[in-house]
Amino acid sequence: MVFWMTRQRLWMIAGLGNPGETYAITRHNAGFWVVDDLADAYDILLNKRKFDSVFGRGSIEGVETVLVKPMAFMNRSGPPVRRIFDYFKISSGEMVVVHDDIDLALGRLKIKEKGGDGGHKGLRSIIETFGGGDFPRLRIGIGRGAVETGVVDYVLGTFTPEEKKVLDRVLDRARDAVKTLICSGITEAMNRFNDRRVNAIS
């Protein structure tokens, strides 16, 4: 007698950032912050080091999930993410990339089912490595800052105290957005979390 077993879905959440203390609290590391927040909320230990990544496996509301932080610098994020993807045999469409986005105002999130890199070098590296952008991504708005501030200086700068108040609330919503996406589907997640803005706490 032959028994057919359905493979349990396994999601991978890859947060993008730059490794090291120098970059730990910069705007460009918003993806790392979301992964750390998910790990804390769902007791997933990020204690594995392999393939130039830090990662951990656990459960988010009953859904098996691998949380990943690639430890290559941002513009080389693709190869480490691909190695973890292949190692765990993740299915297409069940990888979510979380990254900062200067084209979204601080306080906004946006979920996209697929697309291009929008000028984000970490996302570009992943798209080049995977041969396309057919994977969901969660964009964390960080705004563009003052006109006189260059893009590199801005994204590698730190949040002001007022911005940090907004970010703390955004991280809560980002955690809920990831949970909704993997548990209820991307359409439900987009309907709930796109085009809404969190205001600063006075």
mmCIF file of C-alpha atoms in Angstrom:
data_model
loop_
_atom_site.group_PDB
_atom_site.id
_atom_site.type_symbol
_atom_site.label_atom_id
_atom_site.label_comp_id
_atom_site.label_asym_id
_atom_site.label_seq_id
_atom_site.Cartn_x
_atom_site.Cartn_y
_atom_site.Cartn_z
ATOM 1 C CA MET A 1 0.000 0.000 0.000
ATOM 2 C CA VAL A 2 1.324 3.448 -0.948
ATOM 3 C CA PHE A 3 0.605 6.456 1.234
ATOM 4 C CA TRP A 4 0.829 9.909 -0.332
ATOM 5 C CA MET A 5 1.846 12.647 2.046
ATOM 6 C CA THR A 6 1.263 16.321 1.372
ATOM 7 C CA ARG A 7 4.351 18.426 1.956
ATOM 8 C CA GLN A 8 3.867 20.882 4.792
ATOM 9 C CA ARG A 9 4.248 24.439 3.597
ATOM 10 C CA LEU A 10 7.472 26.086 4.666
ATOM 11 C CA TRP A 11 7.820 29.846 4.320
ATOM 12 C CA MET A 12 11.046 31.811 4.308
ATOM 13 C CA ILE A 13 11.156 35.425 5.518
ATOM 14 C CA ALA A 14 14.387 37.130 4.459
ATOM 15 C CA GLY A 15 15.068 40.540 5.984
ATOM 16 C CA LEU A 16 17.708 42.649 4.248
ATOM 17 C CA GLY A 17 20.374 44.754 5.908
ATOM 18 C CA ASN A 18 24.099 45.202 6.394
ATOM 19 C CA PRO A 19 25.990 43.102 8.970
ATOM 20 C CA GLY A 20 27.986 44.537 11.859
ATOM 21 C CA GLU A 21 27.535 47.034 14.659
ATOM 22 C CA THR A 22 28.337 49.985 12.403
ATOM 23 C CA TYR A 23 25.087 49.472 10.500
ATOM 24 C CA ALA A 24 22.911 47.904 13.181
ATOM 25 C CA ILE A 25 20.640 50.903 13.827
ATOM 26 C CA THR A 26 20.660 52.492 10.381
ATOM 27 C CA ARG A 27 17.580 53.016 8.195
ATOM 28 C CA HIS A 28 18.910 50.538 5.631
ATOM 29 C CA ASN A 29 18.601 47.736 8.196
ATOM 30 C CA ALA A 30 14.822 47.907 8.555
ATOM 31 C CA GLY A 31 14.532 44.402 7.091
ATOM 32 C CA PHE A 32 16.815 43.005 9.798
ATOM 33 C CA TRP A 33 14.707 44.747 12.444
ATOM 34 C CA VAL A 34 11.512 43.110 11.203
ATOM 35 C CA VAL A 35 13.113 39.650 11.267
ATOM 36 C CA ASP A 36 14.438 40.269 14.795
ATOM 37 C CA ASP A 37 10.975 41.401 15.892
ATOM 38 C CA LEU A 38 9.368 38.264 14.428
ATOM 39 C CA ALA A 39 11.978 36.086 16.123
ATOM 40 C CA ASP A 40 11.256 37.702 19.506
ATOM 41 C CA ALA A 41 7.482 37.544 19.087
ATOM 42 C CA TYR A 42 7.377 33.874 18.092
ATOM 43 C CA ASP A 43 10.335 32.517 20.083
ATOM 44 C CA ILE A 44 12.345 31.604 17.004
ATOM 45 C CA LEU A 45 16.041 31.444 17.815
ATOM 46 C CA LEU A 46 18.282 33.003 15.186
ATOM 47 C CA ASN A 47 21.131 30.758 16.236
ATOM 48 C CA LYS A 48 22.135 28.988 13.037
ATOM 49 C CA ARG A 49 24.999 30.202 10.850
ATOM 50 C CA LYS A 50 25.364 28.699 7.407
ATOM 51 C CA PHE A 51 25.694 29.910 3.827
ATOM 52 C CA ASP A 52 26.774 33.396 4.943
ATOM 53 C CA SER A 53 23.477 33.882 6.796
ATOM 54 C CA VAL A 54 22.041 33.897 10.297
ATOM 55 C CA PHE A 55 18.746 32.036 10.475
ATOM 56 C CA GLY A 56 16.327 30.081 12.616
ATOM 57 C CA ARG A 57 13.342 27.818 12.045
ATOM 58 C CA GLY A 58 10.115 27.850 13.998
ATOM 59 C CA SER A 59 6.395 28.474 13.759
ATOM 60 C CA ILE A 60 4.326 31.614 13.203
ATOM 61 C CA GLU A 61 0.719 30.908 14.192
ATOM 62 C CA GLY A 62 1.174 27.258 13.244
ATOM 63 C CA VAL A 63 2.909 27.948 9.920
ATOM 64 C CA GLU A 64 6.443 26.552 9.654
ATOM 65 C CA THR A 65 8.798 29.436 8.918
ATOM 66 C CA VAL A 66 12.500 30.073 8.393
ATOM 67 C CA LEU A 67 13.695 33.564 9.359
ATOM 68 C CA VAL A 68 16.838 34.679 7.549
ATOM 69 C CA LYS A 69 19.289 37.583 7.758
ATOM 70 C CA PRO A 70 21.923 37.390 4.984
ATOM 71 C CA MET A 71 25.311 38.393 6.361
ATOM 72 C CA ALA A 72 26.791 39.528 3.059
ATOM 73 C CA PHE A 73 26.575 43.266 2.525
ATOM 74 C CA MET A 74 23.337 44.590 1.068
ATOM 75 C CA ASN A 75 24.361 44.578 -2.598
ATOM 76 C CA ARG A 76 25.388 40.904 -2.295
ATOM 77 C CA SER A 77 22.237 39.641 -0.549
ATOM 78 C CA GLY A 78 21.188 37.362 -3.389
ATOM 79 C CA PRO A 79 23.578 34.392 -3.109
ATOM 80 C CA PRO A 80 23.082 33.810 0.660
ATOM 81 C CA VAL A 81 19.294 34.033 0.299
ATOM 82 C CA ARG A 82 19.370 31.603 -2.618
ATOM 83 C CA ARG A 83 21.480 29.080 -0.700
ATOM 84 C CA ILE A 84 19.034 29.036 2.218
ATOM 85 C CA PHE A 85 16.109 28.831 -0.228
ATOM 86 C CA ASP A 86 17.653 25.768 -1.864
ATOM 87 C CA TYR A 87 18.780 24.209 1.416
ATOM 88 C CA PHE A 88 15.239 24.180 2.819
ATOM 89 C CA LYS A 89 13.652 23.434 -0.579
ATOM 90 C CA ILE A 90 11.357 26.440 -0.325
ATOM 91 C CA SER A 91 8.606 26.472 -2.931
ATOM 92 C CA SER A 92 8.308 29.333 -5.383
ATOM 93 C CA GLY A 93 6.139 32.099 -4.007
ATOM 94 C CA GLU A 94 6.728 31.117 -0.379
ATOM 95 C CA MET A 95 9.639 33.473 0.177
ATOM 96 C CA VAL A 96 9.004 36.993 1.465
ATOM 97 C CA VAL A 97 11.770 39.589 1.206
ATOM 98 C CA VAL A 98 11.540 42.461 3.705
ATOM 99 C CA HIS A 99 13.436 45.651 2.887
ATOM 100 C CA ASP A 100 13.551 49.391 3.458
ATOM 101 C CA ASP A 101 12.136 51.709 0.796
ATOM 102 C CA ILE A 102 12.927 55.409 0.421
ATOM 103 C CA ASP A 103 10.040 55.854 -2.018
ATOM 104 C CA LEU A 104 7.539 55.115 0.758
ATOM 105 C CA ALA A 105 6.925 57.678 3.472
ATOM 106 C CA LEU A 106 8.012 56.745 6.964
ATOM 107 C CA GLY A 107 5.072 55.011 8.599
ATOM 108 C CA ARG A 108 3.865 53.192 5.496
ATOM 109 C CA LEU A 109 4.119 49.551 4.509
ATOM 110 C CA LYS A 110 3.511 48.078 1.088
ATOM 111 C CA ILE A 111 3.210 44.432 0.120
ATOM 112 C CA LYS A 112 3.877 43.481 -3.489
ATOM 113 C CA GLU A 113 3.383 40.072 -5.048
ATOM 114 C CA LYS A 114 6.287 40.505 -7.480
ATOM 115 C CA GLY A 115 8.107 43.197 -9.423
ATOM 116 C CA GLY A 116 11.415 44.910 -10.065
ATOM 117 C CA ASP A 117 14.038 46.222 -7.678
ATOM 118 C CA GLY A 118 12.934 49.877 -7.573
ATOM 119 C CA GLY A 119 16.583 50.883 -7.292
ATOM 120 C CA HIS A 120 17.149 48.840 -4.110
ATOM 121 C CA LYS A 121 20.532 47.115 -4.442
ATOM 122 C CA GLY A 122 19.738 44.258 -2.080
ATOM 123 C CA LEU A 123 16.533 43.462 -3.926
ATOM 124 C CA ARG A 124 18.399 43.770 -7.231
ATOM 125 C CA SER A 125 20.939 41.193 -6.097
ATOM 126 C CA ILE A 126 18.168 38.753 -5.169
ATOM 127 C CA ILE A 127 16.348 39.247 -8.474
ATOM 128 C CA GLU A 128 19.575 38.695 -10.408
ATOM 129 C CA THR A 129 20.406 35.559 -8.392
ATOM 130 C CA PHE A 130 16.910 34.062 -8.752
ATOM 131 C CA GLY A 131 16.586 35.076 -12.375
ATOM 132 C CA GLY A 132 13.429 37.115 -11.782
ATOM 133 C CA GLY A 133 11.313 38.960 -9.243
ATOM 134 C CA ASP A 134 8.400 36.556 -8.852
ATOM 135 C CA PHE A 135 8.355 36.551 -5.064
ATOM 136 C CA PRO A 136 6.424 38.596 -2.474
ATOM 137 C CA ARG A 137 8.129 41.488 -0.751
ATOM 138 C CA LEU A 138 7.252 43.711 2.189
ATOM 139 C CA ARG A 139 8.501 47.268 1.766
ATOM 140 C CA ILE A 140 9.157 49.315 4.916
ATOM 141 C CA GLY A 141 8.860 53.038 4.249
ATOM 142 C CA ILE A 142 11.732 55.171 5.509
ATOM 143 C CA GLY A 143 11.087 58.302 3.411
ATOM 144 C CA ARG A 144 13.696 60.304 1.518
ATOM 145 C CA GLY A 145 14.772 62.812 4.161
ATOM 146 C CA ALA A 146 16.005 66.335 3.449
ATOM 147 C CA VAL A 147 16.742 67.317 -0.144
ATOM 148 C CA GLU A 148 20.352 68.150 0.660
ATOM 149 C CA THR A 149 20.999 64.697 2.144
ATOM 150 C CA GLY A 150 22.415 62.197 -0.337
ATOM 151 C CA VAL A 151 20.647 58.854 -0.651
ATOM 152 C CA VAL A 152 23.594 56.822 0.670
ATOM 153 C CA ASP A 153 24.135 59.108 3.666
ATOM 154 C CA TYR A 154 20.415 59.056 4.398
ATOM 155 C CA VAL A 155 19.849 55.289 4.304
ATOM 156 C CA LEU A 156 23.033 54.693 6.317
ATOM 157 C CA GLY A 157 21.972 57.279 8.874
ATOM 158 C CA THR A 158 19.967 56.644 12.027
ATOM 159 C CA PHE A 159 16.372 57.488 12.856
ATOM 160 C CA THR A 160 15.625 60.621 14.860
ATOM 161 C CA PRO A 161 13.817 60.131 18.199
ATOM 162 C CA GLU A 162 10.510 61.163 16.604
ATOM 163 C CA GLU A 163 11.068 58.835 13.652
ATOM 164 C CA LYS A 164 11.893 56.024 16.059
ATOM 165 C CA LYS A 165 8.483 56.405 17.692
ATOM 166 C CA VAL A 166 6.868 55.863 14.298
ATOM 167 C CA LEU A 167 9.178 52.957 13.475
ATOM 168 C CA ASP A 168 8.322 51.107 16.677
ATOM 169 C CA ARG A 169 4.674 51.073 15.625
ATOM 170 C CA VAL A 170 5.566 50.185 12.048
ATOM 171 C CA LEU A 171 7.461 47.117 13.269
ATOM 172 C CA ASP A 172 4.337 45.928 15.089
ATOM 173 C CA ARG A 173 2.324 46.302 11.879
ATOM 174 C CA ALA A 174 5.054 44.652 9.810
ATOM 175 C CA ARG A 175 4.968 41.638 12.109
ATOM 176 C CA ASP A 176 1.185 41.426 11.675
ATOM 177 C CA ALA A 177 1.555 41.883 7.906
ATOM 178 C CA VAL A 178 3.935 38.920 7.632
ATOM 179 C CA LYS A 179 1.644 36.788 9.787
ATOM 180 C CA THR A 180 -1.369 37.695 7.650
ATOM 181 C CA LEU A 181 0.494 37.035 4.403
ATOM 182 C CA ILE A 182 1.658 33.546 5.303
ATOM 183 C CA CYS A 183 -1.506 32.528 7.166
ATOM 184 C CA SER A 184 -4.283 34.177 5.147
ATOM 185 C CA GLY A 185 -2.706 34.908 1.769
ATOM 186 C CA ILE A 186 -1.187 37.865 -0.013
ATOM 187 C CA THR A 187 -4.490 39.369 -1.168
ATOM 188 C CA GLU A 188 -5.771 39.613 2.389
ATOM 189 C CA ALA A 189 -2.442 41.066 3.526
ATOM 190 C CA MET A 190 -2.407 43.704 0.771
ATOM 191 C CA ASN A 191 -5.986 44.706 1.516
ATOM 192 C CA ARG A 192 -5.246 45.137 5.199
ATOM 193 C CA PHE A 193 -1.827 46.777 5.193
ATOM 194 C CA ASN A 194 -1.203 48.655 1.945
ATOM 195 C CA ASP A 195 -1.773 52.419 1.711
ATOM 196 C CA ARG A 196 -2.128 53.060 5.409
ATOM 197 C CA ARG A 197 0.148 55.259 7.412
ATOM 198 C CA VAL A 198 1.174 55.243 11.057
ATOM 199 C CA ASN A 199 1.478 58.732 12.562
ATOM 200 C CA ALA A 200 4.054 59.789 15.122
ATOM 201 C CA ILE A 201 3.233 59.554 18.807
ATOM 202 C CA SER A 202 3.190 62.994 20.379
#
